[in-house]
PDB file of C-alpha atoms in Angstrom:
ATOM      1  CA  MET B1492       1.659 -45.121  24.877  1.00 53.00           C
ATOM      2  CA  LEU B1493      -0.161 -45.706  28.147  1.00 64.00           C
ATOM      3  CA  LYS B1494      -2.694 -48.491  28.250  1.00 62.00           C
ATOM      4  CA  THR B1495      -6.129 -48.480  29.864  1.00 56.00           C
ATOM      5  CA  LYS B1496      -8.767 -51.136  29.489  1.00 53.00           C
ATOM      6  CA  ASN B1497     -12.402 -50.098  29.378  1.00 43.00           C
ATOM      7  CA  ILE B1498     -13.379 -52.698  31.981  1.00 40.00           C
ATOM      8  CA  LEU B1499     -11.273 -50.982  34.617  1.00 45.00           C
ATOM      9  CA  ASN B1500     -12.747 -47.536  34.725  1.00 48.00           C
ATOM     10  CA  THR B1501     -16.127 -45.977  34.634  1.00 51.00           C
ATOM     11  CA  VAL B1502     -15.519 -42.554  33.146  1.00 55.00           C
ATOM     12  CA  PHE B1503     -17.905 -39.829  34.282  1.00 64.00           C
ATOM     13  CA  GLY B1504     -16.433 -36.978  32.308  1.00 76.00           C
ATOM     14  CA  PRO B1505     -13.882 -35.826  29.756  1.00 82.00           C
ATOM     15  CA  TYR B1506     -10.593 -36.936  31.318  1.00 83.00           C
ATOM     16  CA  SER B1507      -7.872 -39.554  31.009  1.00 88.00           C
ATOM     17  CA  SER B1508      -7.594 -42.366  33.534  1.00 91.00           C
ATOM     18  CA  ILE B1509      -3.810 -42.195  33.391  1.00 93.00           C
ATOM     19  CA  ARG B1510      -1.275 -39.690  32.005  1.00 95.00           C
ATOM     20  CA  GLN B1511       2.489 -39.610  31.888  1.00 94.00           C
ATOM     21  CA  ALA B1512       4.726 -36.588  32.415  1.00 95.00           C
ATOM     22  CA  ASN B1513       8.441 -37.379  32.228  1.00 96.00           C
ATOM     23  CA  ASN B1514       9.018 -40.156  34.764  1.00 96.00           C
ATOM     24  CA  LEU B1515       5.700 -39.711  36.586  1.00 97.00           C
ATOM     25  CA  LEU B1516       2.325 -41.362  36.009  1.00 97.00           C
ATOM     26  CA  PHE B1517      -0.760 -39.531  37.215  1.00 97.00           C
ATOM     27  CA  ILE B1518      -3.722 -41.821  37.840  1.00 97.00           C
ATOM     28  CA  SER B1519      -7.091 -40.114  38.018  1.00 96.00           C
ATOM     29  CA  GLY B1520      -9.382 -40.763  40.942  1.00 97.00           C
ATOM     30  CA  GLN B1521     -10.723 -44.306  40.909  1.00 97.00           C
ATOM     31  CA  ILE B1522     -14.119 -44.980  42.406  1.00 96.00           C
ATOM     32  CA  PRO B1523     -15.265 -48.374  43.638  1.00 97.00           C
ATOM     33  CA  ILE B1524     -17.766 -49.323  40.969  1.00 94.00           C
ATOM     34  CA  ASN B1525     -17.717 -52.272  38.624  1.00 85.00           C
ATOM     35  CA  LYS B1526     -18.348 -50.931  35.125  1.00 76.00           C
ATOM     36  CA  ASN B1527     -20.016 -54.129  33.925  1.00 83.00           C
ATOM     37  CA  THR B1528     -22.296 -54.860  36.875  1.00 89.00           C
ATOM     38  CA  LYS B1529     -22.582 -51.303  38.261  1.00 89.00           C
ATOM     39  CA  ILE B1530     -22.172 -52.830  41.721  1.00 94.00           C
ATOM     40  CA  ILE B1531     -20.752 -50.592  44.441  1.00 96.00           C
ATOM     41  CA  PRO B1532     -19.687 -52.391  47.617  1.00 95.00           C
ATOM     42  CA  LYS B1533     -21.667 -51.208  50.633  1.00 93.00           C
ATOM     43  CA  CYS B1534     -18.804 -51.394  53.141  1.00 96.00           C
ATOM     44  CA  ILE B1535     -16.204 -48.576  53.146  1.00 98.00           C
ATOM     45  CA  SER B1536     -13.384 -51.082  53.590  1.00 97.00           C
ATOM     46  CA  GLU B1537     -14.474 -52.983  50.454  1.00 97.00           C
ATOM     47  CA  GLN B1538     -14.833 -49.704  48.562  1.00 98.00           C
ATOM     48  CA  THR B1539     -11.296 -48.732  49.590  1.00 98.00           C
ATOM     49  CA  THR B1540      -9.873 -52.059  48.456  1.00 97.00           C
ATOM     50  CA  LEU B1541     -11.707 -51.972  45.109  1.00 96.00           C
ATOM     51  CA  ALA B1542     -10.485 -48.444  44.301  1.00 98.00           C
ATOM     52  CA  LEU B1543      -6.904 -49.490  45.136  1.00 98.00           C
ATOM     53  CA  LYS B1544      -7.236 -52.640  43.008  1.00 96.00           C
ATOM     54  CA  LYS B1545      -8.296 -50.504  40.053  1.00 95.00           C
ATOM     55  CA  ILE B1546      -5.175 -48.367  40.517  1.00 97.00           C
ATOM     56  CA  ASN B1547      -3.078 -51.528  40.689  1.00 97.00           C
ATOM     57  CA  LEU B1548      -4.586 -52.831  37.426  1.00 95.00           C
ATOM     58  CA  LEU B1549      -3.759 -49.574  35.652  1.00 95.00           C
ATOM     59  CA  LEU B1550      -0.173 -49.855  36.895  1.00 96.00           C
ATOM     60  CA  LEU B1551       0.119 -53.508  35.865  1.00 96.00           C
ATOM     61  CA  GLU B1552      -1.158 -52.703  32.372  1.00 94.00           C
ATOM     62  CA  ASN B1553       1.776 -50.316  32.101  1.00 94.00           C
ATOM     63  CA  GLN B1554       4.401 -52.735  33.448  1.00 95.00           C
ATOM     64  CA  LEU B1555       4.507 -51.080  36.874  1.00 96.00           C
ATOM     65  CA  SER B1556       3.453 -52.133  40.352  1.00 96.00           C
ATOM     66  CA  VAL B1557       2.167 -50.759  43.618  1.00 97.00           C
ATOM     67  CA  LYS B1558       5.813 -50.280  44.610  1.00 97.00           C
ATOM     68  CA  ASN B1559       5.967 -47.457  42.037  1.00 97.00           C
ATOM     69  CA  ILE B1560       3.318 -45.368  43.828  1.00 98.00           C
ATOM     70  CA  ILE B1561       4.838 -42.333  45.514  1.00 98.00           C
ATOM     71  CA  LYS B1562       1.681 -40.369  46.445  1.00 98.00           C
ATOM     72  CA  ILE B1563      -1.941 -41.261  47.145  1.00 98.00           C
ATOM     73  CA  THR B1564      -4.830 -38.891  47.682  1.00 98.00           C
ATOM     74  CA  ILE B1565      -8.013 -40.254  49.236  1.00 98.00           C
ATOM     75  CA  PHE B1566     -11.291 -38.372  49.005  1.00 98.00           C
ATOM     76  CA  THR B1567     -14.036 -39.629  51.296  1.00 98.00           C
ATOM     77  CA  THR B1568     -17.508 -38.689  52.431  1.00 98.00           C
ATOM     78  CA  LYS B1569     -16.962 -40.805  55.557  1.00 98.00           C
ATOM     79  CA  MET B1570     -14.167 -39.263  57.627  1.00 98.00           C
ATOM     80  CA  ASP B1571     -15.736 -40.987  60.620  1.00 98.00           C
ATOM     81  CA  LYS B1572     -14.741 -44.310  58.974  1.00 98.00           C
ATOM     82  CA  LEU B1573     -11.038 -43.412  58.712  1.00 98.00           C
ATOM     83  CA  LYS B1574     -10.079 -46.355  60.917  1.00 98.00           C
ATOM     84  CA  GLU B1575     -11.665 -48.809  58.438  1.00 98.00           C
ATOM     85  CA  ILE B1576     -10.168 -46.959  55.460  1.00 98.00           C
ATOM     86  CA  ASN B1577      -6.712 -47.079  57.054  1.00 98.00           C
ATOM     87  CA  LEU B1578      -6.976 -50.802  57.802  1.00 98.00           C
ATOM     88  CA  SER B1579      -7.968 -51.657  54.205  1.00 98.00           C
ATOM     89  CA  TYR B1580      -5.274 -49.330  52.891  1.00 98.00           C
ATOM     90  CA  GLN B1581      -2.650 -50.904  55.157  1.00 98.00           C
ATOM     91  CA  ASN B1582      -3.686 -54.469  54.230  1.00 97.00           C
ATOM     92  CA  PHE B1583      -3.577 -53.630  50.528  1.00 98.00           C
ATOM     93  CA  PHE B1584      -0.089 -52.101  50.611  1.00 98.00           C
ATOM     94  CA  ASN B1585       1.278 -54.776  52.932  1.00 97.00           C
ATOM     95  CA  LYS B1586       0.500 -57.358  50.213  1.00 97.00           C
ATOM     96  CA  TYR B1587       2.912 -55.655  47.803  1.00 95.00           C
ATOM     97  CA  THR B1588       5.495 -53.638  49.701  1.00 94.00           C
ATOM     98  CA  ASN B1589       6.826 -52.734  53.125  1.00 89.00           C
ATOM     99  CA  ARG B1590       6.803 -49.005  52.313  1.00 92.00           C
ATOM    100  CA  TYR B1591       3.802 -46.725  52.149  1.00 97.00           C
ATOM    101  CA  PRO B1592       3.539 -43.822  49.726  1.00 98.00           C
ATOM    102  CA  ALA B1593       2.983 -40.269  50.911  1.00 98.00           C
ATOM    103  CA  ARG B1594      -0.747 -39.740  51.431  1.00 98.00           C
ATOM    104  CA  SER B1595      -3.422 -37.136  51.925  1.00 98.00           C
ATOM    105  CA  CYS B1596      -6.991 -37.820  53.011  1.00 98.00           C
ATOM    106  CA  VAL B1597      -9.620 -35.200  52.265  1.00 98.00           C
ATOM    107  CA  GLY B1598     -13.191 -35.122  53.530  1.00 98.00           C
ATOM    108  CA  VAL B1599     -15.693 -34.173  50.844  1.00 98.00           C
ATOM    109  CA  SER B1600     -19.458 -33.760  50.836  1.00 98.00           C
ATOM    110  CA  GLU B1601     -20.226 -35.892  47.771  1.00 97.00           C
ATOM    111  CA  LEU B1602     -18.599 -38.155  45.170  1.00 97.00           C
ATOM    112  CA  PRO B1603     -19.779 -39.520  41.797  1.00 93.00           C
ATOM    113  CA  GLU B1604     -22.357 -42.311  41.886  1.00 92.00           C
ATOM    114  CA  LYS B1605     -22.781 -41.746  45.638  1.00 94.00           C
ATOM    115  CA  VAL B1606     -19.648 -43.767  46.472  1.00 97.00           C
ATOM    116  CA  CYS B1607     -17.940 -43.089  49.783  1.00 98.00           C
ATOM    117  CA  ILE B1608     -14.365 -43.015  48.505  1.00 98.00           C
ATOM    118  CA  GLU B1609     -12.281 -41.991  45.509  1.00 98.00           C
ATOM    119  CA  ILE B1610      -8.531 -42.583  45.317  1.00 98.00           C
ATOM    120  CA  GLU B1611      -5.968 -41.046  42.975  1.00 98.00           C
ATOM    121  CA  ALA B1612      -2.274 -41.849  42.697  1.00 98.00           C
ATOM    122  CA  ILE B1613       1.054 -40.645  41.388  1.00 98.00           C
ATOM    123  CA  ALA B1614       3.582 -43.291  40.427  1.00 98.00           C
ATOM    124  CA  SER B1615       7.235 -42.976  39.518  1.00 97.00           C
ATOM    125  CA  ILE B1616       8.780 -44.813  36.608  1.00 94.00           C
ATOM    126  CA  PHE B1617      12.119 -45.916  38.033  1.00 80.00           C
TER     127      PHE B1617
END
């Protein structure tokens, strides 16, 4: 049974934060909002890091790590801030591994709670 703690995710609809199919974990898009304080960092780099930290916490709860991530999808309303997103992304992954997962980055017009970024992940159980 997959574990998710309520403090990690702010759910804005009828979906699961994490689901398993065979040896893959699918982590729903994480937005950079603290459920308890409702604080959203103003800076896109801080938003990127917070969303990635939430993914990491979901993995850790399930005895996995960032090294298990094989695919990331980033949704952002700020494609003009891709340099800052990439730097935060790179710094985050460099803390845990020397390999980056496959990645897509998609520009969108709007995200929940007016955040600038949402990140989803697929992890392999190996």
